[in-house]
mmCIF file of C-alpha atoms in Angstrom:
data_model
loop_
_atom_site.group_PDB
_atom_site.id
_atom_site.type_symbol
_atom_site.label_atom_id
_atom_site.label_comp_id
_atom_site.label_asym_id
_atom_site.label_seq_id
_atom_site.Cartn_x
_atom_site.Cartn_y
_atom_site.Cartn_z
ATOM 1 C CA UNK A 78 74.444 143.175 47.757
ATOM 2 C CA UNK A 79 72.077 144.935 49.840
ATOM 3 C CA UNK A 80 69.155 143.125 48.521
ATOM 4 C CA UNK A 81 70.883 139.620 49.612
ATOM 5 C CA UNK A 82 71.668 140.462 52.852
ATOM 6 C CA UNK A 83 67.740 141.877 53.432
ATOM 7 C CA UNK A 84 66.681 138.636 51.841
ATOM 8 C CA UNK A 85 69.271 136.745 54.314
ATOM 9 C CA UNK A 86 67.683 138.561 57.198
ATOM 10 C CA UNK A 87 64.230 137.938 56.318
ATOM 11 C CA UNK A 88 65.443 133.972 56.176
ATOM 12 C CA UNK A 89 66.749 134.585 59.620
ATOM 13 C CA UNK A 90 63.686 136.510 60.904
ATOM 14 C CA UNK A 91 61.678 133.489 59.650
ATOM 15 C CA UNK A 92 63.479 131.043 60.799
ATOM 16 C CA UNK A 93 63.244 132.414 64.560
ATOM 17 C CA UNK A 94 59.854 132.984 64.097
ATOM 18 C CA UNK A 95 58.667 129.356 62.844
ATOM 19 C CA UNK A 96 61.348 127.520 65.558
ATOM 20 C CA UNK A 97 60.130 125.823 68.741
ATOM 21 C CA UNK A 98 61.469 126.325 71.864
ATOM 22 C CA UNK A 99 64.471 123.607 71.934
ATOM 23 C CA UNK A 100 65.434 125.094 68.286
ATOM 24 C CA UNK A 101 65.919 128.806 69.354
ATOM 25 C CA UNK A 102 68.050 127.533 72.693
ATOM 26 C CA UNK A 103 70.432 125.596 69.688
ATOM 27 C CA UNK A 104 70.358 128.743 67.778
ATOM 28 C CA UNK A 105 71.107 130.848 71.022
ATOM 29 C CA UNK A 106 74.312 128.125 71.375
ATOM 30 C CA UNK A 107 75.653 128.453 67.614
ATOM 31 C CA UNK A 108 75.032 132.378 68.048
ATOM 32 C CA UNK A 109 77.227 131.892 70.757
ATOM 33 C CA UNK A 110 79.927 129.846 69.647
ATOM 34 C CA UNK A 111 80.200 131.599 66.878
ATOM 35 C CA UNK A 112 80.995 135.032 68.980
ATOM 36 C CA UNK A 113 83.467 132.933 70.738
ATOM 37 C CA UNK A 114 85.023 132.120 68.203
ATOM 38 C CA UNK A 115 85.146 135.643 66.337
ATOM 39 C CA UNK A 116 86.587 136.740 69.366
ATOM 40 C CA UNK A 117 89.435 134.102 69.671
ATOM 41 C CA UNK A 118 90.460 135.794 65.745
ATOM 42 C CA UNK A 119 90.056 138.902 66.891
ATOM 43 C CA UNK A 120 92.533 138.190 70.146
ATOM 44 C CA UNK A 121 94.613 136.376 67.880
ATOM 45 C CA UNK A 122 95.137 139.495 65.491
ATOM 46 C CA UNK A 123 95.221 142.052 67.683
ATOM 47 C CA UNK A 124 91.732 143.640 66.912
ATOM 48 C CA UNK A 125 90.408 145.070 70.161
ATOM 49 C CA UNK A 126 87.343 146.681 69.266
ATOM 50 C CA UNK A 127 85.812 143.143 67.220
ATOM 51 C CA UNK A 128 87.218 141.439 70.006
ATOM 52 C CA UNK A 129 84.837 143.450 72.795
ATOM 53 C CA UNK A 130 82.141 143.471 69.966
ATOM 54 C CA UNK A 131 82.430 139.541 69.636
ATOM 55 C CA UNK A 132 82.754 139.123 73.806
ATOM 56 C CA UNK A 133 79.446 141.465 74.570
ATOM 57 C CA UNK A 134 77.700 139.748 71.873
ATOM 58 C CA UNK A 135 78.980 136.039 73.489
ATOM 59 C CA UNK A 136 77.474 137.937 76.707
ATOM 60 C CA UNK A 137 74.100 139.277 75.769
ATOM 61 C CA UNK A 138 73.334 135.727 74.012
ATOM 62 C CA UNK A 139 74.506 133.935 77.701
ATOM 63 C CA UNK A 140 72.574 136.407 79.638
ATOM 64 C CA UNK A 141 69.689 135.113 76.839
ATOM 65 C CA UNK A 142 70.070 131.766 77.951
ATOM 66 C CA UNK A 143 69.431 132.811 81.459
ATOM 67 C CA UNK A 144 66.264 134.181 80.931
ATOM 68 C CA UNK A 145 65.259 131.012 79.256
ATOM 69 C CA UNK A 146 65.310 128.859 82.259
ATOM 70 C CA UNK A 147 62.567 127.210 84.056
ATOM 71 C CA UNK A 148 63.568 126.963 87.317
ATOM 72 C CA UNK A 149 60.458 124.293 87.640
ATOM 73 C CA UNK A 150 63.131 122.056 86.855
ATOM 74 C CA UNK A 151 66.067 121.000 88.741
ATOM 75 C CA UNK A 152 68.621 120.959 85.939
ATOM 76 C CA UNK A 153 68.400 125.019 85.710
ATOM 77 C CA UNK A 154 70.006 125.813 88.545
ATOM 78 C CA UNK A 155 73.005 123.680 87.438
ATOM 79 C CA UNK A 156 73.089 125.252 84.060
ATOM 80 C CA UNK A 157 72.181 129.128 86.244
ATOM 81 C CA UNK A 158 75.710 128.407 87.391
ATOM 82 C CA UNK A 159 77.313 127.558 84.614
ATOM 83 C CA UNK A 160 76.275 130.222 82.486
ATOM 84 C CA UNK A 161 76.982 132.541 85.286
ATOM 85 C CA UNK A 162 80.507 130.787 84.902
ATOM 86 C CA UNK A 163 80.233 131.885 81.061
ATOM 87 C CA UNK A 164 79.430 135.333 82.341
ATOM 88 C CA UNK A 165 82.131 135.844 84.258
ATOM 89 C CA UNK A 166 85.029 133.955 82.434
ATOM 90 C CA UNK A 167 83.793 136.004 78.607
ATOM 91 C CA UNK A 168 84.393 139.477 81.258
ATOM 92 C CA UNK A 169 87.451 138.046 82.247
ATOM 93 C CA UNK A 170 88.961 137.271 78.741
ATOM 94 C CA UNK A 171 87.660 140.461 77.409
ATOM 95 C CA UNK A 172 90.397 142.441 79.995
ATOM 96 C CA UNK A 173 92.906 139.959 80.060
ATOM 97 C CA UNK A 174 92.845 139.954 75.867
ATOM 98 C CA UNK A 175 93.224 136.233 76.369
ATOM 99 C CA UNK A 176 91.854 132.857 74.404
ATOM 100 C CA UNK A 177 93.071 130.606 77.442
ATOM 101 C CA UNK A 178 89.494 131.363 78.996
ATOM 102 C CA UNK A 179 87.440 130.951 75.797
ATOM 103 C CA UNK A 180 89.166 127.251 75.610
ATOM 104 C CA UNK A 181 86.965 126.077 78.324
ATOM 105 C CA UNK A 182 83.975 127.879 77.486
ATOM 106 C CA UNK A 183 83.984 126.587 73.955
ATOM 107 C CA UNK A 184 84.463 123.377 74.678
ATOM 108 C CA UNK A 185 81.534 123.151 77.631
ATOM 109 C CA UNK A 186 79.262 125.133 75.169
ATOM 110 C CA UNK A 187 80.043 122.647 72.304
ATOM 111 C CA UNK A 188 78.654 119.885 74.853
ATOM 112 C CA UNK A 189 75.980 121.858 75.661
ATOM 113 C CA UNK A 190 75.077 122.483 71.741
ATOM 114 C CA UNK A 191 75.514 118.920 70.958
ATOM 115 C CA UNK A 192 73.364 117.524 73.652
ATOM 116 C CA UNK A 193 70.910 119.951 73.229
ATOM 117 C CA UNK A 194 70.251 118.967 69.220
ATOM 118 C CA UNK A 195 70.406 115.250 70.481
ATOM 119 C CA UNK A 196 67.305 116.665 72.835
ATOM 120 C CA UNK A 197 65.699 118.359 69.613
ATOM 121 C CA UNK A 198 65.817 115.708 67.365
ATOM 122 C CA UNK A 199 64.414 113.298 69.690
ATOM 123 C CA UNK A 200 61.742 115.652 70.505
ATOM 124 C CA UNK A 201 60.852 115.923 67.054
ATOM 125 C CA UNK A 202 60.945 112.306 66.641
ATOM 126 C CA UNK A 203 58.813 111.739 69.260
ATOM 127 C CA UNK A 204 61.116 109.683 71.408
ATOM 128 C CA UNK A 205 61.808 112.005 74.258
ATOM 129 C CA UNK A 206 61.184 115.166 75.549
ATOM 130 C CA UNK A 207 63.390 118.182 75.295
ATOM 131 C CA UNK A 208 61.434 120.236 78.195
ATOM 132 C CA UNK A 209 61.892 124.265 78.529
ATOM 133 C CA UNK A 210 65.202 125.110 79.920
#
């Protein structure tokens, strides 16, 4: 077992490595979600310590996404605030031991993820541009 999960992690590792910019934001959004949604389980049966594990994990990847931005463009400080939103409402649900505040956050990061890919594949495609964040 432990030589899948070091081949799985060198796939991983590789796959960061060899993404563009637009790709590791998406990946930074499914890392995300996913912690959100571990979290939501975790709430849901009563397991505190993988529900702080999942919630600081949801946190370090927003605080991530911060330090992505470009502040050259005028969309960041829209998205500054709204992952300062994230910030604050993954603290919040992390003392209160409540999903109701991971409801919104999922659902605004699942727009997020979506749009973002859209951005991606028409980068790729060559029909847009999916500028630095």
């Amino acid at each position: 077992m432990m030589y899948t999960n070091n081949g799985y992690n060198q796939y991983r590792e590789q796959s960061v490595l060899t993404a563009g910019p637009g790709e590791l934001v998406l990946m930074l959004y499914d890392g995300c979600l996913k912690q959100v949604r571990l979290a939501r389980l975790a709430i849901n049966e009563n397991m505190a310590a993988e529900r702080n594990s999942a919630l600081q994990k949801a946190q370090e990847i927003v605080s991530e996404l911060i330090n992505t931005l470009d502040f050259d463009f005028e969309l960041s400080d829209s998205l500054y605030a709204l992952y300062d939103y994230f910030l604050n409402e993954l603290i919040t649900a992390n003392v209160e031991n409540s999903t109701t505040r991971l409801d919104s956050i999922e659902s605004l990061l699942v727009e997020l993820r979506d749009t973002w890919e859209q951005m991606v594949k028409q980068q790729k495609s060559g029909s847009g541009s999916a500028a630095s964040l």
